[in-house]
Short mmCIF file of C-alpha atoms and ligand atoms in Angstrom, two decimals:
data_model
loop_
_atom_site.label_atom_id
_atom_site.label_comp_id
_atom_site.label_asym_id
_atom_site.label_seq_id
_atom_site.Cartn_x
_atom_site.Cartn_y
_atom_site.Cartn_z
CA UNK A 64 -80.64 182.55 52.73
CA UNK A 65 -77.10 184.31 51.78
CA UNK A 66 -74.57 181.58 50.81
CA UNK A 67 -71.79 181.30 52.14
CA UNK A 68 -70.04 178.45 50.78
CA UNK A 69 -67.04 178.54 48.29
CA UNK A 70 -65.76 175.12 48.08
CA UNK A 71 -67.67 172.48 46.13
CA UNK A 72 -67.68 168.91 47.13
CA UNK A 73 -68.02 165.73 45.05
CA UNK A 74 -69.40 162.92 45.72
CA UNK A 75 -67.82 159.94 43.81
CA UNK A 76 -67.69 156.29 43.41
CA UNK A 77 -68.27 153.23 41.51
CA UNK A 78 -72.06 152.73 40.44
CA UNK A 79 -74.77 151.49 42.70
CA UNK A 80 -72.65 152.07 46.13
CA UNK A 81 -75.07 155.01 47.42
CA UNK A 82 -73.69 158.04 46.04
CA UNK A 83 -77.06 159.49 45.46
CA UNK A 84 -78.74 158.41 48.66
CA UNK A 85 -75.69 160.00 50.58
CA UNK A 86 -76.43 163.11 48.32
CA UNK A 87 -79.87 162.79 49.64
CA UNK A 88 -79.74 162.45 52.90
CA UNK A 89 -77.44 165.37 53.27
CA UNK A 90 -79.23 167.69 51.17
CA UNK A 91 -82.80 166.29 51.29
CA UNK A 92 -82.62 167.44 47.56
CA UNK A 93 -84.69 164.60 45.49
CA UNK A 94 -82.31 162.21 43.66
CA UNK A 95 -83.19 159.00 41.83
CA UNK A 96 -81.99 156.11 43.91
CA UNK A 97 -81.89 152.57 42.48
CA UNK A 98 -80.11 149.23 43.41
CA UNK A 99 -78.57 149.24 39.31
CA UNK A 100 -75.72 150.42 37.98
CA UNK A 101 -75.92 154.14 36.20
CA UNK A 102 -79.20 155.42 37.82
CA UNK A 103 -77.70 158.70 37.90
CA UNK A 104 -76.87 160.09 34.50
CA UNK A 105 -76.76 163.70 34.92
CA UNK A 106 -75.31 165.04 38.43
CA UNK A 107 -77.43 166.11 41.16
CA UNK A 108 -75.82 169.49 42.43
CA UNK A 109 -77.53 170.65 46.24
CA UNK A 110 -77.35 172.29 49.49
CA UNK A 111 -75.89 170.75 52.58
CA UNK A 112 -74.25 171.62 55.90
CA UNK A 113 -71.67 171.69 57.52
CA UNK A 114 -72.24 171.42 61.72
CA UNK A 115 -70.23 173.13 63.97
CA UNK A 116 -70.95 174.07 67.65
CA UNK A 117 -72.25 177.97 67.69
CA UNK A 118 -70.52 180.43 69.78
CA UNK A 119 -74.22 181.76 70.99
CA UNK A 120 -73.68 179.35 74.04
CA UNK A 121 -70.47 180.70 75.23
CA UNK A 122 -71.08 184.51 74.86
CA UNK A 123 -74.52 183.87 76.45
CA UNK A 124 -76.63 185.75 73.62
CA UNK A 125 -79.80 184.02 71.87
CA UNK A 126 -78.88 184.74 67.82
CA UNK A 127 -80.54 185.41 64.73
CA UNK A 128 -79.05 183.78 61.77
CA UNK A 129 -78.99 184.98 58.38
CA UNK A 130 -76.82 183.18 56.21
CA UNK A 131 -76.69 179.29 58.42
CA UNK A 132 -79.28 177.94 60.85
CA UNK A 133 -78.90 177.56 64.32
CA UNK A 134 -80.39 174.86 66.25
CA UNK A 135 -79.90 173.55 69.80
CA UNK A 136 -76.48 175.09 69.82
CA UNK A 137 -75.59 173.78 66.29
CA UNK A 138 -74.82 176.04 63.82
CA UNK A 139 -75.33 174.38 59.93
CA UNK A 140 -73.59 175.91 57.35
CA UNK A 141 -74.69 175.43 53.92
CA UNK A 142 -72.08 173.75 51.88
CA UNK A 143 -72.28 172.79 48.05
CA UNK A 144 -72.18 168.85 46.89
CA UNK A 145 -72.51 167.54 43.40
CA UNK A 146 -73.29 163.75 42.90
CA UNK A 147 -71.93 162.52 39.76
CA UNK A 148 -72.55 159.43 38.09
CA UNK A 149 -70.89 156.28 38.65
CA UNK A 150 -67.57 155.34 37.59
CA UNK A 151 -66.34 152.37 36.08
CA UNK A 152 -62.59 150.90 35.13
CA UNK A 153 -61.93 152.39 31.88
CA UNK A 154 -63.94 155.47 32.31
CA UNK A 155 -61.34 158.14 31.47
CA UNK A 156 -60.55 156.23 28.18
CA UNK A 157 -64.72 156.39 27.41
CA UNK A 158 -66.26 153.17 28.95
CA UNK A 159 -69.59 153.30 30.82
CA UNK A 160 -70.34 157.09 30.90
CA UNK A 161 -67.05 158.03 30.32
CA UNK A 162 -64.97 161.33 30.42
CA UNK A 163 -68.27 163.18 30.60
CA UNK A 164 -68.26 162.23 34.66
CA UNK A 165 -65.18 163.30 35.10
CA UNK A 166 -65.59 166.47 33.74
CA UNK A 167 -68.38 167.19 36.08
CA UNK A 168 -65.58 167.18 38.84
CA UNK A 169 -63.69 170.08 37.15
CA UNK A 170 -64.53 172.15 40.13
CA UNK A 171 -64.80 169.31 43.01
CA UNK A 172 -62.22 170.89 45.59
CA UNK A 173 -62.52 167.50 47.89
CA UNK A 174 -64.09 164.34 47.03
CA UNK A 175 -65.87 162.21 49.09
CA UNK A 176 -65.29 158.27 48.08
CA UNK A 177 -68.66 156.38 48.11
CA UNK A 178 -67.32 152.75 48.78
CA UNK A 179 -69.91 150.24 48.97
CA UNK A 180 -68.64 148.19 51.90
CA UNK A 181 -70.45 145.23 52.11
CA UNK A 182 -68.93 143.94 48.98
CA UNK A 183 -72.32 143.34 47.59
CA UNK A 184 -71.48 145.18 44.42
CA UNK A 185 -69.11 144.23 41.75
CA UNK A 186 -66.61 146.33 40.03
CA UNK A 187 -69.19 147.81 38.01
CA UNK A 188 -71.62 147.84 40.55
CA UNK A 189 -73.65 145.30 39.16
CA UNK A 190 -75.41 143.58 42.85
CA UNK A 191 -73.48 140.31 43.39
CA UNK A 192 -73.42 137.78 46.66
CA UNK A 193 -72.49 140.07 49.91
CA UNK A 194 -69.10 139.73 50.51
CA UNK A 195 -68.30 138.36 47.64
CA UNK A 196 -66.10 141.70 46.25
CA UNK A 197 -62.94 143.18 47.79
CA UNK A 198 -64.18 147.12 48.08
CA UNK A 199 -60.22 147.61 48.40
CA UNK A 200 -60.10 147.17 44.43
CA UNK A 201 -62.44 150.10 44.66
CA UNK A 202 -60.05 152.33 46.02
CA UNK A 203 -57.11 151.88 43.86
CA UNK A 204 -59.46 151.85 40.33
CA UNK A 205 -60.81 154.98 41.31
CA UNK A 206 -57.35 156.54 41.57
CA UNK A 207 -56.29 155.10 38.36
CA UNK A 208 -59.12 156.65 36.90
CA UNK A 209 -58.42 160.24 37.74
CA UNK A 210 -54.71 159.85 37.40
CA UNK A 211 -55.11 158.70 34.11
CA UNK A 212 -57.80 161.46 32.82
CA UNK A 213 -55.53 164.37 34.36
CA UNK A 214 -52.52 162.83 32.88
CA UNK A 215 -54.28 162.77 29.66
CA UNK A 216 -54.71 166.40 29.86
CA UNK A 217 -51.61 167.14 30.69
CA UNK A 218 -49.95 164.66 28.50
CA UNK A 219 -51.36 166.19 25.38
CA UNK A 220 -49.04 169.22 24.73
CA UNK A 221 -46.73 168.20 27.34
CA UNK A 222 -44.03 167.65 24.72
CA UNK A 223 -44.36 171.65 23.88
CA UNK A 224 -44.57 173.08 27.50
CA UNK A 225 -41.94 171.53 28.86
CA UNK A 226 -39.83 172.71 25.66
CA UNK A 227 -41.08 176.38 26.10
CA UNK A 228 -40.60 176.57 30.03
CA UNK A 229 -36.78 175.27 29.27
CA UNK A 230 -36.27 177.61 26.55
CA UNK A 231 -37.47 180.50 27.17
CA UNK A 232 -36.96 180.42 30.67
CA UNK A 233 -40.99 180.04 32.14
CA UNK A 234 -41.48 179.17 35.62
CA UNK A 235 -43.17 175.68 35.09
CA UNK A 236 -46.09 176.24 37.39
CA UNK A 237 -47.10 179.33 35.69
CA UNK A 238 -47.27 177.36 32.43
CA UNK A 239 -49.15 174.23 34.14
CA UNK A 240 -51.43 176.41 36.21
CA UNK A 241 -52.52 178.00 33.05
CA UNK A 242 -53.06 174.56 31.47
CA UNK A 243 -54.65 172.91 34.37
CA UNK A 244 -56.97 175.83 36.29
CA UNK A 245 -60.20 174.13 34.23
CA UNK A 246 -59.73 170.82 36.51
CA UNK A 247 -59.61 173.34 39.57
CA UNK A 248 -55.79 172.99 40.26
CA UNK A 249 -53.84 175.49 41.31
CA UNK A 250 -50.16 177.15 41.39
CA UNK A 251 -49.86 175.75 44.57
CA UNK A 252 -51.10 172.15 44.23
CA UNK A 253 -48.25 172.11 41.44
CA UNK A 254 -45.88 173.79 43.45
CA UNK A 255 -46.77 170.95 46.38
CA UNK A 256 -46.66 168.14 43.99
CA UNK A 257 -43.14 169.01 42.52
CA UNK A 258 -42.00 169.23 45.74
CA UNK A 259 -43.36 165.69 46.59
CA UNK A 260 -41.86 163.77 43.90
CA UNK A 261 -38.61 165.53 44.46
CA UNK A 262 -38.63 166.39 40.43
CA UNK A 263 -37.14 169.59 38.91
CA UNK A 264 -39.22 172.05 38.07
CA UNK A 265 -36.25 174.15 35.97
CA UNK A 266 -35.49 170.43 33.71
CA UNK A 267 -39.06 169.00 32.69
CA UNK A 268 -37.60 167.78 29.34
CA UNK A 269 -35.70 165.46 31.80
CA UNK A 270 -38.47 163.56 33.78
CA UNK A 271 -39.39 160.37 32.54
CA UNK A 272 -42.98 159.23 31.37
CA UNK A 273 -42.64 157.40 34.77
CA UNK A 274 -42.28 160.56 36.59
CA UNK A 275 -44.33 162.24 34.86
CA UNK A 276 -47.43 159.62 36.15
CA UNK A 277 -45.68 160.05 39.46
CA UNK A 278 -46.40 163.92 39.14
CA UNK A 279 -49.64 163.69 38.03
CA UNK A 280 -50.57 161.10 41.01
CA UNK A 281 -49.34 163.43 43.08
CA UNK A 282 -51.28 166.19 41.76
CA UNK A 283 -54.39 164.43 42.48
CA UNK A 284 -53.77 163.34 45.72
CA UNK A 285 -53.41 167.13 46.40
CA UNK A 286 -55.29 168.90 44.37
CA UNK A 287 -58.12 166.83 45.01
CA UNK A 288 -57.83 165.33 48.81
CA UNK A 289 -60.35 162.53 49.06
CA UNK A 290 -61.60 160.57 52.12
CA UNK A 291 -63.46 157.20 51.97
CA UNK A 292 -67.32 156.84 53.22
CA UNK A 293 -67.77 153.24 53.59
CA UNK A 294 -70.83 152.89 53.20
CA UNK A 295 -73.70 150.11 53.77
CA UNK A 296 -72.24 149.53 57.39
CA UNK A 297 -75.87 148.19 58.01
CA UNK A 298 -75.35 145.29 56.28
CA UNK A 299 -73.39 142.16 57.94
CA UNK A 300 -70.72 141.98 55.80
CA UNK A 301 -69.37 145.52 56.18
CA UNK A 302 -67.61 144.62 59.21
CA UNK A 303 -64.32 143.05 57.80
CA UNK A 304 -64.42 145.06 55.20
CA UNK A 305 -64.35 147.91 57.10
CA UNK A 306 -61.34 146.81 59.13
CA UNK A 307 -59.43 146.46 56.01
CA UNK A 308 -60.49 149.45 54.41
CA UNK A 309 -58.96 151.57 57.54
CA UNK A 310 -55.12 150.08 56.58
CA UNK A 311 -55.38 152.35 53.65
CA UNK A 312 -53.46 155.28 53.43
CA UNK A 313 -56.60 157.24 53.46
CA UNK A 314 -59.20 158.17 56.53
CA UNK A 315 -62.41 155.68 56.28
CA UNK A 316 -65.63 156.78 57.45
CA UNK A 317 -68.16 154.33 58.11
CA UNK A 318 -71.45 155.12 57.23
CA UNK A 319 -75.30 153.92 56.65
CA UNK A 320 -76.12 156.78 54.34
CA UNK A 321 -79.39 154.87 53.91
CA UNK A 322 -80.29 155.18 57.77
CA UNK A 323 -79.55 158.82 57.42
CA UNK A 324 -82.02 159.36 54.48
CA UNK A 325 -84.61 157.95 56.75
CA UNK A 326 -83.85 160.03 59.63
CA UNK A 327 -83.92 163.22 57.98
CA UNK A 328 -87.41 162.70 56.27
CA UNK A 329 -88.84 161.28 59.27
CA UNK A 330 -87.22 164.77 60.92
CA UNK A 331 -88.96 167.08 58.39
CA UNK A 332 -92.24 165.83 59.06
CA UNK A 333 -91.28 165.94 62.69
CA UNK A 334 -91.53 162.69 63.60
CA UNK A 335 -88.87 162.22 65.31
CA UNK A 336 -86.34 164.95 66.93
CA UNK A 337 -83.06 164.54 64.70
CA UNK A 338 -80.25 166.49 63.33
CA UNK A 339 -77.75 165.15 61.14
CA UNK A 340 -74.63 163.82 62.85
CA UNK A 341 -76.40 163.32 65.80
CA UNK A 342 -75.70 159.74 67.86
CA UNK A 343 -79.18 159.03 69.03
CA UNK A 344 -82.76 160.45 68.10
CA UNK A 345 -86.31 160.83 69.95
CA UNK A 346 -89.74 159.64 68.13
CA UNK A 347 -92.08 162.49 68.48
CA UNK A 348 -95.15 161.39 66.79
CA UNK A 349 -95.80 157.70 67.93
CA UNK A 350 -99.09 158.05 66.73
CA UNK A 351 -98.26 158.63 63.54
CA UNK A 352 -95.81 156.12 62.62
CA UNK A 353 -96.78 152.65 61.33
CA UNK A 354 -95.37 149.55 63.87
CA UNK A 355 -92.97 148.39 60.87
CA UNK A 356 -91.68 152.25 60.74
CA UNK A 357 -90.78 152.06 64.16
CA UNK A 358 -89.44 148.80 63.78
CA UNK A 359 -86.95 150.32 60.87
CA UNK A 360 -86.18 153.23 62.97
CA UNK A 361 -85.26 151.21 66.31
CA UNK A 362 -83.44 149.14 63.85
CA UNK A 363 -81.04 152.10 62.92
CA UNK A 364 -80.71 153.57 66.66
CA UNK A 365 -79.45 149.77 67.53
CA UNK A 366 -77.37 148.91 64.61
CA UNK A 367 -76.41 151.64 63.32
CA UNK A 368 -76.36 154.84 66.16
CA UNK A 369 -75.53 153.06 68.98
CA UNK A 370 -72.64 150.45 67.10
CA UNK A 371 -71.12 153.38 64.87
CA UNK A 372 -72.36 156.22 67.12
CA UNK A 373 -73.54 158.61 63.93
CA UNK A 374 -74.75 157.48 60.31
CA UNK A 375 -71.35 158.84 59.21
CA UNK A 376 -72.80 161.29 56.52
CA UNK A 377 -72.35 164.25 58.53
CA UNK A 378 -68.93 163.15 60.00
CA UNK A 379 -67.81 162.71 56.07
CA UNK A 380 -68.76 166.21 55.27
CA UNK A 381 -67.54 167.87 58.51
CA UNK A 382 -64.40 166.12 57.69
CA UNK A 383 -63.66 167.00 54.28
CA UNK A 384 -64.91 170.70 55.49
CA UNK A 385 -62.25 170.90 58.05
CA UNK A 386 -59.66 168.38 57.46
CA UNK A 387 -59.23 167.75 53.57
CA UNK A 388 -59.88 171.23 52.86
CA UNK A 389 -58.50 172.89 56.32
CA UNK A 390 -61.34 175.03 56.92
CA UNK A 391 -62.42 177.03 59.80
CA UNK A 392 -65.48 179.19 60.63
CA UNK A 393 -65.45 182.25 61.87
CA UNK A 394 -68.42 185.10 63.10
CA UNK A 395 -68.12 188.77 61.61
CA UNK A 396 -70.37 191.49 63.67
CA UNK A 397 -70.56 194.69 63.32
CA UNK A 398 -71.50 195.79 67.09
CA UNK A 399 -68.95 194.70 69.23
CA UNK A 400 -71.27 194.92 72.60
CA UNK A 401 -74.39 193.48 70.87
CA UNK A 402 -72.30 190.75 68.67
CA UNK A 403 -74.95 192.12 65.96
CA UNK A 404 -74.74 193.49 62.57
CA UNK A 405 -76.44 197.09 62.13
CA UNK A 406 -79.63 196.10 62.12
CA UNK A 407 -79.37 194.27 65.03
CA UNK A 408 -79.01 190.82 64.45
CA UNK A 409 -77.08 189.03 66.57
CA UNK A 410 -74.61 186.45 64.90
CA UNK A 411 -75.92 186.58 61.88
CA UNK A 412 -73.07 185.22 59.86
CA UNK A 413 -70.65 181.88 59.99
CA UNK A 414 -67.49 181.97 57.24
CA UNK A 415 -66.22 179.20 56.28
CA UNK A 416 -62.42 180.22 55.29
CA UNK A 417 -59.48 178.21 55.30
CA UNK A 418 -56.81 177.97 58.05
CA UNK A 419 -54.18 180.92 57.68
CA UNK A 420 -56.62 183.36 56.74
CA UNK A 421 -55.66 186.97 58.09
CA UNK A 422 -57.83 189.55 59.81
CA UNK A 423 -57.20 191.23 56.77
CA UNK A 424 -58.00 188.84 54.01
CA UNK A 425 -60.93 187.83 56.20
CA UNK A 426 -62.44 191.85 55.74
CA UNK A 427 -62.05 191.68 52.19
CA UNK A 428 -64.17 188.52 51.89
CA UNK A 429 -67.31 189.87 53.88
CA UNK A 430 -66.80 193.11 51.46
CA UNK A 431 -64.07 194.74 49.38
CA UNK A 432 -64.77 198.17 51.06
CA UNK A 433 -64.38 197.48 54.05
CA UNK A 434 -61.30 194.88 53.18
CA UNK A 435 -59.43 199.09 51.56
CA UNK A 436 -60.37 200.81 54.48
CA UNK A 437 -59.29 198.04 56.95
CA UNK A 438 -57.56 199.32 60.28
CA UNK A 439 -57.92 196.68 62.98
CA UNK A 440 -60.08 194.15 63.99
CA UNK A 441 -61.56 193.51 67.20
CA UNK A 442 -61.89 190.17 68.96
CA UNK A 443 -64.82 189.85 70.58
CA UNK A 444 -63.44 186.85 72.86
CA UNK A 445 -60.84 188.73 74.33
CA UNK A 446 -62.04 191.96 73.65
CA UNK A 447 -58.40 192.57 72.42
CA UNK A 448 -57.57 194.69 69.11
CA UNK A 449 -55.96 192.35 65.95
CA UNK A 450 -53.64 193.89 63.35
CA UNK A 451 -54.14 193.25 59.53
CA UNK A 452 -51.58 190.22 59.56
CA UNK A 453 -53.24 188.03 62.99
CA UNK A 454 -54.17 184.71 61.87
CA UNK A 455 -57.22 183.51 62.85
CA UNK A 456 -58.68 180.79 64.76
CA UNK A 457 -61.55 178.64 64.61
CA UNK A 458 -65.04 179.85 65.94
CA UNK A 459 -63.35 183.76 66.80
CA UNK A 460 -65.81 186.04 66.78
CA UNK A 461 -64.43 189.71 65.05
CA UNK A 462 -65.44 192.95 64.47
CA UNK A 463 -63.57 194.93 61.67
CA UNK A 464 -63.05 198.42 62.11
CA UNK A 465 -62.70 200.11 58.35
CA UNK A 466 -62.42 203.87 57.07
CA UNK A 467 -65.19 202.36 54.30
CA UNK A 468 -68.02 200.82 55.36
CA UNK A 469 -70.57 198.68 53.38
CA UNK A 470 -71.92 200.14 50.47
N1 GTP B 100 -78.10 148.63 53.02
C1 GTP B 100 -77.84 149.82 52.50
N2 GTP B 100 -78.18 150.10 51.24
C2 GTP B 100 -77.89 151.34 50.75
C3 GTP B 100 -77.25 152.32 51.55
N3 GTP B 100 -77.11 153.44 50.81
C4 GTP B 100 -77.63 153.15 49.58
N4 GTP B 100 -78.11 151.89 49.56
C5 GTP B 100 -78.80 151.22 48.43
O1 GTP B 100 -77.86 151.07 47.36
C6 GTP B 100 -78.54 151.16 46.09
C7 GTP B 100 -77.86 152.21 45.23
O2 GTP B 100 -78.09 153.49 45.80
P1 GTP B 100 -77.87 154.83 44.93
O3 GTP B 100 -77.86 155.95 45.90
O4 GTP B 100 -78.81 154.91 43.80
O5 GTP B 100 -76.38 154.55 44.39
P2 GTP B 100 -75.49 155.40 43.41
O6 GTP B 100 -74.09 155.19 43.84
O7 GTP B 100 -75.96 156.79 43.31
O8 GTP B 100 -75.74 154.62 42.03
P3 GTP B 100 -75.52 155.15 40.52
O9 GTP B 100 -76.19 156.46 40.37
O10 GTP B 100 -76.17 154.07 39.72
O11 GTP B 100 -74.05 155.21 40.31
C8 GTP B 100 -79.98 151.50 46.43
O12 GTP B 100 -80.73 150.29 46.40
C9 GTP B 100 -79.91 152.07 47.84
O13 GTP B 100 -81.12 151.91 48.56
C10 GTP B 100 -76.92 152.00 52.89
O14 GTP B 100 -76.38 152.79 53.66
N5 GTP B 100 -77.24 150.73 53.32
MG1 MG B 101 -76.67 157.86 41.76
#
């Protein structure tokens, strides 16, 4: 299958709070799960999806994908997720694994919080009574930990860079961007983050240590948006904490990624008739599940389907997909009246590109050629002609018309 995806999601967290079975269940890649702290050592990188309603419906055409699957009027997108190992308080000065995690998230463009919400797990994640720890404490460590390893970074020559971009007159964010593009950042995530603190970008010799943390907090927050999966909603004492988890600042996404491990194997044997981020699912093969497997899976459809009305692990990547990172999809054909590419396959292709990307930009992605010989595109929606600067929109279907065509 062609890939598609670009952006690279991380999954993150204290130990022992699911990371890996969340990895798991939403790439069906194998991963060593364990109720201890540090099961994962090196990260598990796989293939998941993102799941969007195909256009096939509404154009009334039966497709053909090539590069995402279609399925009852789903389209999945494959998507990229690393699992890292866990992180502990201390970790960007060395303790548990140390840096070594956080270097794995270099390229991470979102990050998606593993929180183990029934409190079962200490800060740690060593198991302790349920309830018994505040996941909130979660949260804020985790920040502190990746504010303090970029500010690290960017504290070591700090001193010098801010010197040069005074006195020789270098635009600040060229000097960071150069410094920082290894942890994935970007001119404009600096340019964003000066703006937010309100600090000047022509005086850096001026800001305090104080704003320079403030900087650097902000520079995470945008450089690397993050959403929080609380996860373990299956267990009883995930409820409260759940409810205080949503005051955050942040969105909260509750989850049984457990649940949703067992739904997708029993769905690839065909068991049962399942796609992720669906609310309910139908048991195919009676005969050949065991009474206590049918027992676990009515246990899931009651407490976990019908309370939260998903498992949550496709909502958290569907999220980060197109709310952290602002992404839409969007169908290139080549034959307007077929929606097919020249060999006749209809809808073959889903991008996922982020919001504000032009006709234009969009040509150059599928292929430089025909991005240099661009003259207009077509939408096949409206069967109305585009110039090089239209924006577009989520789910339009286009046809580019170029001078160059594919070599
Ligand atoms: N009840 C419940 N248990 C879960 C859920 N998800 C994971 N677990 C359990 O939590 C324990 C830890 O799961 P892992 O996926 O190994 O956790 P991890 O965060 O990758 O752990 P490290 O790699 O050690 O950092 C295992 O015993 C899982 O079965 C869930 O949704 N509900
Ligand atoms: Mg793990």
């Amino acid at each position: 299958m062609q890939k598609s995806y670009s952006r690279l999601l991380g999954i993150i967290g204290k130990p022992n709070t699911g990371k890996s079975t969340f990895f798991s269940a939403a790439t069906l890649a194998p991963a060593e799960i364990a109720n201890y702290p540090f099961t994962t050592i090196k990260p598990n990188r796989g293939v998941g999806y993102v799941r969007t309603p195909c256009v096939h419906e509404e154009f009334q055409v039966k497709d053909n994908p090539r590069n995402s699957i279609c399925s009852d009027g789903v389209r999945l997108v494959p998507i990229e997720l690393i699992d890292v190992a866990g992180i502990v308080p201390g970790a960007w000065e060395g303790r548990g694994l140390g840096n070594q995690f956080l270097d794995e998230l270099r390229r991470a463009d979102a990050l998606i919080h593993i929180v183990d919400a029934s409190g079962g797990t200490d800060c740690e994640g060593r198991l302790c009574r349920p309830g018994e720890h505040d996941p909130l404490e979660d949260v804020q460590f985790l920040e502190h930990e990746i504010t303090m390893w970029m500010l690290t970074i960017i504290k070591k020559d700090w001193a010098k860079l801010s010197r040069t971009a005074e006195a020789e007159s270098k635009e600040l964010y060229a000097m960071l961007e150069d410094r920082l593009s290894g942890l994935g950042i970007k001119r404009n995530h600096i340019y964003e983050a000066t703006k937010k603190t309100a600090l000047n970008p022509d005086k850096p010799t001026n800001w305090s240590e104080e704003d320079v943390l403030k900087f650097v907090n902000a520079l995470r927050s945008i450089s690397k948006p993050m959403l929080i999966v609380a996860n373990k909603m299956d267990l009883p004492s995930a409820k409260t904490n759940i409810e205080k988890l949503k005051k955050l600042n942040y969105t909260v996404i509750p989850c049984s990624a457990e649940a949703e491990l067992a739904l997708r194997r029993a769905a690839e044997k065909q068991l049962i008739d399942y796609k992720a981020g669906d609310c309910n699912f139908k048991i195919l093969r009676q005969d050949k599940l065991s009474a206590s497997q049918i027992k676990a899976l009515e246990t899931i459809r009651e407490k976990v389907l019908l309370e939260n009305g998903s498992t949550g692990v496709q909502d958290a990547i569907n999220w980060a997909y197109f709310k952290l990172l602002d992404m839409i999809t969007v169908y290139p054909v080549e034959d307007l009246e077929h929606l097919a590419d020249h060999n006749g396959r209809v809808l073959p292709d889903v991008y996922l590109v982020p919001h504000g990307t032009t006709a234009h930009q969009f040509a150059y992605l599928i292929h430089t050629e025909l991005g240099e010989g661009f003259i207009y595109a077509v939408d096949a929606r409206y069967r109305k002609r585009i110039g090089e600067d239209a924006i577009l929109k989520d789910r339009d279907v286009l046809s580019i018309v170029s001078t160059k065509k594919r070599a």
